[in-house]
């Protein structure tokens, strides 16, 4: 059993590391998409905005052109987001491979694991057979947010109100949308999605497969870093039952995600920890090392960040 636990721990560590890398990739992808969309805006839409002259102004024609540019820009983004979705899909499928490999060590048959994980994919609005987002599903809703068109429209209206020339408006739009050296519009809008999506998706996989395996115990797994929350530090590397974790839903703390079960979010926004599900026999064997089941760590004496 000790050798099996070592294998489970190694796979858990790899799964956590993969989720971190996937989140970093997604953040880079949104930044690259910003730069691409900014270039498209200059190439295809900027002249329409200045069709009435050298200065931006509120005329019927300019307002119509501005609205058209915002809508078309949203369409450009939606089309570009399709390739982004493929990258997300490739990574969540690999993430499910990690989970399936983990639970196979605990005796879950491959067909049952695949069936359970297919449910997770559908719940997130992704069709594995076609490698596309399901219309009206979660992923399509996130990636096709109307926020981009609203943002572009607002930038144009502000330029009209100030009577900006083309050079001035381009500088303004570049600063607001791309923000060289800082955080651009898409990065800001999708910041939490970039940080949390893969971690939460991985935890949902674990929950579904644990239910299919009949497992009720898990280790609150991961490492402590400088800004780890007290909520996580009290639970880190301790063994819990799913029933005990259900009690955490009633608690409140800085960073908790509203309306998301705690077993899915653990410490909340940006949490890198995961559930390492184990058998009851393993839990009993590990009590001497990890402490009694459903116990809690004492917090360090120094003040911890919220």
Coordinates of C-alpha atoms in Angstrom, one line a residue:
X1 CA 0.0 0.0 0.0
X2 CA 2.9 2.4 0.7
X3 CA 4.1 2.0 -2.9
X4 CA 0.6 2.7 -4.2
X5 CA 0.5 5.8 -2.1
X6 CA 3.8 7.0 -3.6
X7 CA 2.4 6.5 -7.1
X8 CA -0.8 8.4 -6.2
X9 CA 1.2 11.3 -4.7
X10 CA 3.5 11.5 -7.8
X11 CA 0.5 11.6 -10.1
X12 CA -1.2 14.3 -7.9
X13 CA 2.0 16.4 -8.1
X14 CA 2.1 16.1 -11.9
X15 CA -1.6 16.9 -12.2
X16 CA -1.1 20.1 -10.1
X17 CA 2.0 21.1 -12.1
X18 CA 0.1 20.5 -15.4
X19 CA -2.8 22.7 -14.2
X20 CA -0.4 25.5 -13.4
X21 CA 1.3 25.3 -16.8
X22 CA -2.1 25.2 -18.6
X23 CA -3.2 28.4 -16.7
X24 CA 0.0 30.1 -17.7
X25 CA -0.5 29.1 -21.3
X26 CA -4.1 30.5 -21.3
X27 CA -2.9 33.8 -19.9
X28 CA -0.3 34.1 -22.6
X29 CA -2.9 33.1 -25.2
X30 CA -5.2 35.9 -24.2
X31 CA -2.3 38.4 -24.4
X32 CA -1.3 37.2 -27.9
X33 CA -5.0 37.4 -29.0
X34 CA -5.1 41.1 -27.8
X35 CA -2.2 42.0 -29.9
X36 CA -3.7 40.2 -32.9
X37 CA -7.0 41.9 -32.5
X38 CA -5.4 45.3 -32.1
X39 CA -3.7 44.8 -35.5
X40 CA -7.0 43.7 -37.1
X41 CA -8.7 46.8 -35.7
X42 CA -6.1 49.1 -37.3
X43 CA -6.2 47.3 -40.6
X44 CA -9.9 47.0 -41.0
X45 CA -11.9 49.4 -38.9
X46 CA -10.0 52.5 -38.0
X47 CA -10.7 54.3 -41.4
X48 CA -14.4 53.7 -41.0
X49 CA -14.4 55.5 -37.7
X50 CA -12.7 58.5 -39.3
X51 CA -14.8 58.4 -42.5
X52 CA -16.4 61.9 -41.7
X53 CA -13.1 63.7 -41.4
X54 CA -9.8 64.0 -39.5
X55 CA -11.5 64.4 -36.1
X56 CA -13.9 62.0 -34.4
X57 CA -17.4 63.5 -33.9
X58 CA -20.9 62.6 -33.2
X59 CA -22.6 62.4 -36.6
X60 CA -25.2 59.9 -37.7
X61 CA -22.7 58.3 -40.1
X62 CA -19.9 58.2 -37.6
X63 CA -22.1 56.7 -34.9
X64 CA -23.4 54.0 -37.3
X65 CA -19.8 53.2 -38.4
X66 CA -18.7 53.0 -34.8
X67 CA -21.4 50.6 -33.8
X68 CA -20.7 48.5 -36.9
X69 CA -17.0 48.4 -36.0
X70 CA -17.7 47.3 -32.5
X71 CA -20.0 44.5 -33.6
X72 CA -17.6 43.4 -36.3
X73 CA -14.7 43.5 -33.9
X74 CA -16.7 41.2 -31.6
X75 CA -17.1 38.8 -34.5
X76 CA -13.4 38.9 -35.2
X77 CA -12.8 38.0 -31.6
X78 CA -15.4 35.2 -31.6
X79 CA -13.7 33.7 -34.7
X80 CA -10.3 33.9 -33.2
X81 CA -11.5 32.4 -30.0
X82 CA -12.4 29.2 -31.9
X83 CA -8.7 28.4 -32.1
X84 CA -8.2 29.3 -28.5
X85 CA -11.0 26.8 -27.6
X86 CA -9.1 24.0 -29.4
X87 CA -6.1 24.7 -27.2
X88 CA -8.3 24.7 -24.1
X89 CA -9.8 21.4 -25.3
X90 CA -6.5 19.7 -25.8
X91 CA -5.4 20.6 -22.3
X92 CA -8.6 19.6 -20.5
X93 CA -8.5 16.3 -22.3
X94 CA -5.0 15.8 -21.2
X95 CA -6.1 16.8 -17.7
X96 CA -8.7 14.1 -17.8
X97 CA -6.1 11.6 -18.8
X98 CA -4.2 12.4 -15.6
X99 CA -7.3 11.9 -13.5
X100 CA -8.2 8.7 -15.3
X101 CA -4.7 7.3 -14.7
X102 CA -4.9 8.2 -11.1
X103 CA -8.2 6.5 -10.4
X104 CA -7.2 3.5 -12.4
X105 CA -4.6 2.8 -9.7
X106 CA -7.5 2.7 -7.3
X107 CA -9.3 0.1 -9.3
X108 CA -11.8 2.2 -11.3
X109 CA -12.4 0.4 -14.7
X110 CA -11.5 2.4 -17.8
X111 CA -15.0 2.4 -19.4
X112 CA -16.6 3.7 -16.2
X113 CA -14.0 6.4 -15.9
X114 CA -14.5 7.5 -19.5
X115 CA -18.2 7.6 -19.1
X116 CA -18.0 9.7 -16.0
X117 CA -15.5 12.1 -17.6
X118 CA -17.7 12.5 -20.6
X119 CA -20.4 13.9 -18.3
X120 CA -18.0 16.5 -17.0
X121 CA -17.1 17.6 -20.5
X122 CA -20.8 18.0 -21.5
X123 CA -21.5 19.9 -18.3
X124 CA -18.8 22.4 -19.3
X125 CA -20.3 22.7 -22.7
X126 CA -17.8 20.8 -24.8
X127 CA -18.5 18.1 -27.5
X128 CA -15.5 15.7 -27.5
X129 CA -16.7 14.1 -30.7
X130 CA -16.5 17.3 -32.8
X131 CA -14.0 19.2 -30.6
X132 CA -16.3 22.2 -30.5
X133 CA -18.2 24.2 -27.9
X134 CA -21.9 23.2 -27.4
X135 CA -24.1 26.2 -28.4
X136 CA -25.4 27.8 -25.3
X137 CA -23.0 25.9 -23.1
X138 CA -20.6 27.2 -20.4
X139 CA -17.4 27.6 -22.6
X140 CA -19.3 29.3 -25.4
X141 CA -20.8 31.7 -23.0
X142 CA -17.5 32.6 -21.4
X143 CA -15.6 33.0 -24.7
X144 CA -18.3 34.8 -26.5
X145 CA -18.9 37.4 -23.8
X146 CA -20.2 40.7 -25.3
X147 CA -17.8 42.6 -23.1
X148 CA -15.4 43.2 -26.0
X149 CA -17.9 45.0 -28.2
X150 CA -19.1 47.0 -25.2
X151 CA -15.5 48.0 -24.5
X152 CA -14.7 49.0 -28.1
X153 CA -17.9 51.0 -28.3
X154 CA -17.1 52.8 -25.1
X155 CA -13.6 53.7 -26.3
X156 CA -15.0 55.1 -29.6
X157 CA -17.6 57.2 -27.9
X158 CA -15.0 58.6 -25.5
X159 CA -12.9 59.5 -28.6
X160 CA -15.9 61.2 -30.3
X161 CA -16.7 63.2 -27.1
X162 CA -13.1 64.4 -27.0
X163 CA -12.9 65.1 -30.8
X164 CA -9.7 63.0 -31.1
X165 CA -7.6 62.8 -34.2
X166 CA -6.6 59.4 -35.6
X167 CA -3.1 59.3 -34.0
X168 CA -4.5 60.4 -30.6
X169 CA -7.3 57.8 -30.7
X170 CA -5.0 55.0 -31.7
X171 CA -2.7 55.8 -28.8
X172 CA -5.6 55.8 -26.4
X173 CA -7.0 52.6 -27.8
X174 CA -3.6 50.8 -27.6
X175 CA -3.2 51.9 -24.0
X176 CA -6.6 50.7 -23.0
X177 CA -6.8 47.5 -25.0
X178 CA -3.3 46.2 -25.3
X179 CA -1.6 48.2 -22.5
X180 CA 2.0 47.5 -23.4
X181 CA 4.0 46.7 -20.3
X182 CA 0.8 46.2 -18.3
X183 CA -2.4 44.2 -18.3
X184 CA -4.6 44.5 -21.4
X185 CA -8.4 44.4 -21.7
X186 CA -8.7 40.6 -22.5
X187 CA -6.2 39.8 -19.8
X188 CA -8.2 41.7 -17.2
X189 CA -11.6 40.4 -18.3
X190 CA -10.4 36.8 -18.4
X191 CA -8.0 37.0 -15.5
X192 CA -9.9 34.8 -13.1
X193 CA -10.9 32.4 -15.8
X194 CA -7.3 32.0 -16.8
X195 CA -6.2 31.4 -13.3
X196 CA -9.0 29.2 -12.1
X197 CA -10.5 27.2 -15.0
X198 CA -8.0 24.3 -15.2
X199 CA -7.7 24.0 -11.4
X200 CA -11.5 23.8 -11.0
X201 CA -11.9 21.5 -13.9
X202 CA -9.4 19.1 -12.5
X203 CA -11.1 19.1 -9.1
X204 CA -14.5 18.4 -10.8
X205 CA -12.9 15.4 -12.6
X206 CA -11.7 14.1 -9.2
X207 CA -15.1 14.5 -7.6
X208 CA -16.9 12.7 -10.3
X209 CA -14.4 9.8 -10.4
X210 CA -14.3 9.6 -6.7
X211 CA -18.1 9.1 -6.6
X212 CA -17.8 6.5 -9.3
X213 CA -15.1 4.7 -7.3
X214 CA -17.0 5.0 -4.0
X215 CA -14.2 7.0 -2.3
X216 CA -15.1 9.2 0.6
X217 CA -11.6 10.3 1.9
X218 CA -9.1 12.7 0.4
X219 CA -6.0 14.6 1.3
X220 CA -6.1 18.3 0.9
X221 CA -3.0 18.2 -1.3
X222 CA -0.4 20.7 -2.5
X223 CA 2.1 23.1 -1.1
X224 CA 2.1 26.3 0.9
X225 CA 3.3 29.5 -0.7
X226 CA 3.7 33.0 0.6
X227 CA 0.1 34.1 -0.1
X228 CA -1.6 30.8 0.8
X229 CA -4.9 31.5 2.6
X230 CA -5.4 30.6 6.2
X231 CA -8.3 28.5 5.0
X232 CA -5.9 26.3 3.0
X233 CA -3.1 26.3 5.6
X234 CA -5.5 24.9 8.2
X235 CA -6.3 22.0 6.0
X236 CA -3.1 21.5 4.0
X237 CA -1.9 17.8 3.9
X238 CA -4.7 16.7 6.3
X239 CA -7.2 13.9 5.6
X240 CA -10.9 14.7 5.2
X241 CA -14.1 13.0 4.4
X242 CA -16.4 14.4 1.8
X243 CA -19.0 14.9 4.5
X244 CA -16.7 17.1 6.5
X245 CA -15.8 19.1 3.4
X246 CA -19.5 19.7 2.9
X247 CA -19.6 21.7 6.2
X248 CA -17.1 24.2 4.7
X249 CA -19.8 25.6 2.4
X250 CA -21.3 27.5 5.3
X251 CA -18.0 29.3 6.1
X252 CA -16.9 32.6 4.6
X253 CA -13.4 33.8 3.9
X254 CA -11.5 36.3 1.7
X255 CA -11.3 34.8 -1.8
X256 CA -14.2 32.4 -1.5
X257 CA -16.0 32.0 -4.9
X258 CA -19.8 32.5 -4.4
X259 CA -22.2 29.7 -5.2
X260 CA -19.4 27.1 -5.9
X261 CA -19.2 24.1 -3.6
X262 CA -16.0 24.2 -1.5
X263 CA -15.0 20.7 -2.5
X264 CA -14.7 22.1 -6.1
X265 CA -13.1 25.4 -5.3
X266 CA -11.1 24.5 -2.1
X267 CA -9.4 27.8 -1.1
X268 CA -11.2 29.9 -3.7
X269 CA -9.9 32.2 -6.4
X270 CA -6.3 31.3 -7.6
X271 CA -6.2 28.2 -5.3
X272 CA -3.7 25.7 -6.6
X273 CA -4.5 22.9 -4.2
X274 CA -6.4 19.7 -5.1
X275 CA -8.2 16.7 -3.6
X276 CA -6.1 13.5 -3.5
X277 CA -8.8 10.9 -3.0
X278 CA -7.7 7.8 -1.2
X279 CA -9.4 4.6 0.3
X280 CA -10.6 4.4 3.8
X281 CA -7.8 1.9 4.5
X282 CA -5.2 4.3 3.3
X283 CA -6.7 7.1 5.4
X284 CA -6.4 4.9 8.5
X285 CA -2.8 4.0 7.7
X286 CA -1.9 7.7 7.1
X287 CA -3.4 9.0 10.3
X288 CA -0.1 8.8 12.2
X289 CA 1.6 10.8 9.5
X290 CA -1.1 13.3 8.6
X291 CA -3.1 13.4 11.8
X292 CA -6.6 12.3 12.6
X293 CA -9.2 12.4 9.9
X294 CA -11.2 15.6 9.8
X295 CA -8.7 17.5 12.0
X296 CA -7.1 20.9 11.3
X297 CA -3.7 22.4 11.4
X298 CA -2.8 25.2 13.8
X299 CA -2.0 28.4 11.9
X300 CA 1.5 29.8 12.1
X301 CA 1.9 32.5 14.7
X302 CA 2.9 35.2 12.1
X303 CA 0.1 37.1 10.5
X304 CA -1.1 35.4 7.3
X305 CA -2.4 37.3 4.2
X306 CA -6.2 37.3 3.6

